[in-house]
Every structure is written in C-alpha cells, then in structure tokens.
Amino acid sequence: MQVTGWPAHEAAVQRLVRSHAGIPTGSSVRLAKQTSNLFRPRAETGAPGLDVSGLTGVIEIGADGRTAQVQGMCTYEDLVAATLPHGLIPLVVPQLRTITLGGAVTGLGIESTSFRNGLPHESVLEMDVLTGSGEVVTARPDGEHADLFAAFPNSYGSLGYATRLQIELEPVPARVALRHLRFGDVDALAEALERIVTEREHEGVRVDGLDGVAFAPDELYLTLATWTHETGSTSDYTGQRIYYRSLRERSTDLLTMHDYLWRWDTDWFWCSRAFGAQHPLVRRLWPRRRRRSDVYHRLVAWDRRLGLVDRLDRWAGRPQRERVIQDVEVTVDRLADFLRWFDAEVGMRPVWLCPLRLREGPDGPRTWPSYPLQPRTTYVNVGFWGTVPVGDDAPQGPTNRAVEAELGRLGGHKSLYSEAYYSRDEFDRLYGGDDLARVKARYDPDDRLVALYDKVVHRR
C-alpha cells in the first residue's frame, strides 16, 4: 500500500471542493461513488456527485506516535496494509475489507476489540469535513467545531463527508491465539461475556478480542482472541476451510494478525452459502481472490436490480421473502430476552454476537448524541442477515418492523445501514434528532445534504 502524501491529498480536496461548486443550486449533494456497503435502497437522482476519486488512501503513518492521517474514502483493507508493516492497526477494524474509514465513522462500525476500544469514531483525534455549504472545516473534540465532531458519528453523510481523519493506532504482534468456548444456553453465555468484558481476561489469560456466534438456542460460542508472539503453524480460512465452521470443530486456533482481521470477510460471515460458495466443488472453482464480501455484495445488488430470486419464488409458488439484514444492540442483561423472542418470531441462525462499551478515556467515557449509549454499560451487537418467507406483505417489512418494536421494548438500538421503518418521533428520540437538526442548520443551512431520517427511512 503506497502512502499518498500531503500534496496529493490537498490536490484531491481541491477537486472535491470544485465538484461541490459544480453541483447545481438546489440539487442534493451526494458522493459520486460506485460501491457501497449499505443494504437499504438509495434513490437515483441522475445529478452529478462529489468527486472523491483522490481521497482513497493513507496520507501518513506516524509510527512513533501511533497515529495515522487517512483519507475519508480509504478502505480498511488499504489502511491495514499500510499500518500492519509497522506492527500497528486501528483500534477497531470492522469485519469487511471495503468498509471505508469515513464510512465507519459516519455510519458506525464494530468488531471484537469494541468491548475495550469502543467504536471507530472513538479513536478519531480530529477530522476535516466537507460540509453541505461546501466549506472544509477541521473538527476536534473541543473548539469551534466540537458540535460537528460530536454529532458526526451515525450521521451517514447528513452533516458532511470526512476528507481526512487522524486516528489512533495500537501495537500488535504477528499472531492471534483463539479459544472457542461453548455454552448450552444464552444466560450462561451472557454471564460469562459480562465477566470477561469487565475483567478483560479468562482463566488468567488476557483477552484482546471478543465476539461469538449463536448457532442454536443450546449451541452458542464465545471466541476469545489474545494477541501473541506464539510460534507454530497457523490456520488458513481463505481456501477450502471455512472460518465460522471452525468454532464448532476445534477449541483453540492460531491465526496471523492479517487473517484474524479479515476472518469474516472471505465468506461474508456465513452468507457466501447463498451463492453456493461453500459447496466443496463450487469453492474449488470459485477463484480465491473473488471470495470476498464486496463480490457477494455486488451479486446481491445485481439480484435486487433484476429481481431474479423473487421471480423464481413466484414461479415455484413459494411465499415472497423479506430481507432481514440488521445489526442491533441490546444491553447484556436483555440479550437472552431478545434472542428468545428472535428465535420464536424470526428464527434465523446463525447470529453474530459482539460486545461493545463506550471507550474509557482519561476523563471517563464520552457520549455521542447521534447514537446514545450509557457509559460503563456492556451492550451486545446481534447481527443477522438473510431472508424470511412472509408472503405478499414482504414489501411492507413486517419482520423488520417487529424487530424495531421489540428493540423499543427492550431499550435497544439498531444500526442504520439497512432498512428502517421508525416514525419520526421515535427516530428522533433514539438518534438525537434535535441535536442533529441543530448541527445540520449550522453546517448545511441550504439543506443541500439529505437529512438522516429522509435518507434511512424514506430512502432518499
């Protein structure tokens, strides 16, 4: 991965600003990008977009200070490729290679280090943001633009687009040792999870990463990751072997740091099975370089455009299927309640489990108005991605609406990368709507950027 450098970055920002000026007055301002990790449909406007073509790299690695200057459209795959040779990684590396740093900060991200490092925006020291008015401002935790810095996480481009982010890095060794702990019920798993999150160890061994998978109500696993200099052969899950299956097949494992960071990407967690990519014969024929999340995402987008699966279901007389693709958060004490409801009403398995807490800083944890979480409280992200047969009501999203209702009953949240159906009042209550409106009025007075509610609920 080649480091971009400051002159190239400054030239790219100038092109971006010029492209903003070229968008007709009254037209919405959007990115001109061809790919996305979103799962909610986006309106096609036909209007020109912002030129972000030169904002896809790493500007500078400050190895001594353990920081990096990164452009907003840089993918985590490229970011890790630049930091790992220095023995450093971002504090949180989302699971999928093509998630961008700017996207993870404005749209949230989570991974196994989130129980100790929080979410990606919590390791941002400062960022440059192109606002709706076309101005590039530098936002920090304090100072003139502290309101933008605080409201930016979970704003999904409704407050502007990050052109540069300075982030903290953490040192890592070359290997990761894994322990897979099996539990027979969710109550026992939740109890162990809270203890490990609090103590950051298990049976006297430090825990650096923590996530899990629930295959069935009586078969759940927590995977405890420990950064290590341990020698010996490492497992490879980019070929015929499949990572998520290994949780059931072995109690310990050893991966390179690189392969651990991308362990979920090769098979898009377990979703590659929908394309036949886990069948032994198909897997041998499917090029290894094409076994990655962005390829599967393009296949899903292609099907959505053509409606092939829906047509096949109609021809076969099967009920129409609803896409239920969500990441939700509940406090650890409500995890069992949610999973029991989920098994009874939705029934999708496996599901991913990942604990998170607000990061502890020198002055304690900081709260973020657009995604309010309680300090010193353990939340569990529950990720489930697939379809369920519901019949003619599928376009109205009955299952997704039921998930939202149950989250409301349990005091939970959901990420907004997929479909949302909240009323305006409920949405504003959950996602700091009043604060968002106030900050947007300051930095986008002419409403050039689509408001968050309109973007994620009305799909504008």
PDB file of C-alpha atoms in Angstrom, residues 217 321-326 328 337-351 382-390 397-407:
ATOM      1  CA  PRO A 217     -30.578 -21.835  21.372  1.00  0.00           C
ATOM      2  CA  ARG A 321     -39.278 -13.377   1.090  1.00  0.00           C
ATOM      3  CA  GLU A 322     -38.423 -10.360   3.199  1.00  0.00           C
ATOM      4  CA  ARG A 323     -34.803  -9.304   3.527  1.00  0.00           C
ATOM      5  CA  VAL A 324     -33.910  -9.092   7.200  1.00  0.00           C
ATOM      6  CA  ILE A 325     -30.402  -7.647   7.360  1.00  0.00           C
ATOM      7  CA  GLN A 326     -29.737  -5.937  10.654  1.00  0.00           C
ATOM      8  CA  VAL A 328     -28.898  -4.353  16.677  1.00  0.00           C
ATOM      9  CA  ASP A 337     -34.799 -11.773  26.183  1.00  0.00           C
ATOM     10  CA  PHE A 338     -34.022 -10.615  22.659  1.00  0.00           C
ATOM     11  CA  LEU A 339     -32.651 -13.939  21.416  1.00  0.00           C
ATOM     12  CA  ARG A 340     -35.597 -15.887  22.812  1.00  0.00           C
ATOM     13  CA  TRP A 341     -38.017 -13.520  21.094  1.00  0.00           C
ATOM     14  CA  PHE A 342     -35.923 -13.677  17.920  1.00  0.00           C
ATOM     15  CA  ASP A 343     -35.958 -17.479  17.857  1.00  0.00           C
ATOM     16  CA  ALA A 344     -39.724 -17.558  18.310  1.00  0.00           C
ATOM     17  CA  GLU A 345     -40.621 -14.792  15.856  1.00  0.00           C
ATOM     18  CA  VAL A 346     -37.846 -14.758  13.230  1.00  0.00           C
ATOM     19  CA  GLY A 347     -35.871 -17.973  13.527  1.00  0.00           C
ATOM     20  CA  MET A 348     -32.749 -17.062  11.558  1.00  0.00           C
ATOM     21  CA  ARG A 349     -29.489 -18.718  12.562  1.00  0.00           C
ATOM     22  CA  PRO A 350     -26.569 -18.339  12.987  1.00  0.00           C
ATOM     23  CA  VAL A 351     -26.401 -14.876  14.502  1.00  0.00           C
ATOM     24  CA  VAL A 382     -26.611  -9.056  17.442  1.00  0.00           C
ATOM     25  CA  GLY A 383     -26.086  -9.391  13.700  1.00  0.00           C
ATOM     26  CA  PHE A 384     -28.451 -11.357  11.464  1.00  0.00           C
ATOM     27  CA  TRP A 385     -28.511 -11.291   7.702  1.00  0.00           C
ATOM     28  CA  GLY A 386     -30.788 -13.216   5.387  1.00  0.00           C
ATOM     29  CA  THR A 387     -34.392 -13.592   4.252  1.00  0.00           C
ATOM     30  CA  VAL A 388     -37.581 -14.980   5.773  1.00  0.00           C
ATOM     31  CA  PRO A 389     -40.741 -16.106   3.912  1.00  0.00           C
ATOM     32  CA  VAL A 390     -43.629 -13.769   4.767  1.00  0.00           C
ATOM     33  CA  GLY A 397     -41.216  -5.142   6.022  1.00  0.00           C
ATOM     34  CA  PRO A 398     -43.300  -6.820   8.748  1.00  0.00           C
ATOM     35  CA  THR A 399     -40.342  -8.705  10.256  1.00  0.00           C
ATOM     36  CA  ASN A 400     -38.061  -5.679  10.255  1.00  0.00           C
ATOM     37  CA  ARG A 401     -40.836  -3.644  11.879  1.00  0.00           C
ATOM     38  CA  ALA A 402     -41.292  -6.326  14.522  1.00  0.00           C
ATOM     39  CA  VAL A 403     -37.549  -6.245  15.266  1.00  0.00           C
ATOM     40  CA  GLU A 404     -37.715  -2.495  15.754  1.00  0.00           C
ATOM     41  CA  ALA A 405     -40.719  -2.839  18.059  1.00  0.00           C
ATOM     42  CA  GLU A 406     -39.002  -5.473  20.189  1.00  0.00           C
ATOM     43  CA  LEU A 407     -35.858  -3.350  20.402  1.00  0.00           C
TER      44      LEU A 407
END
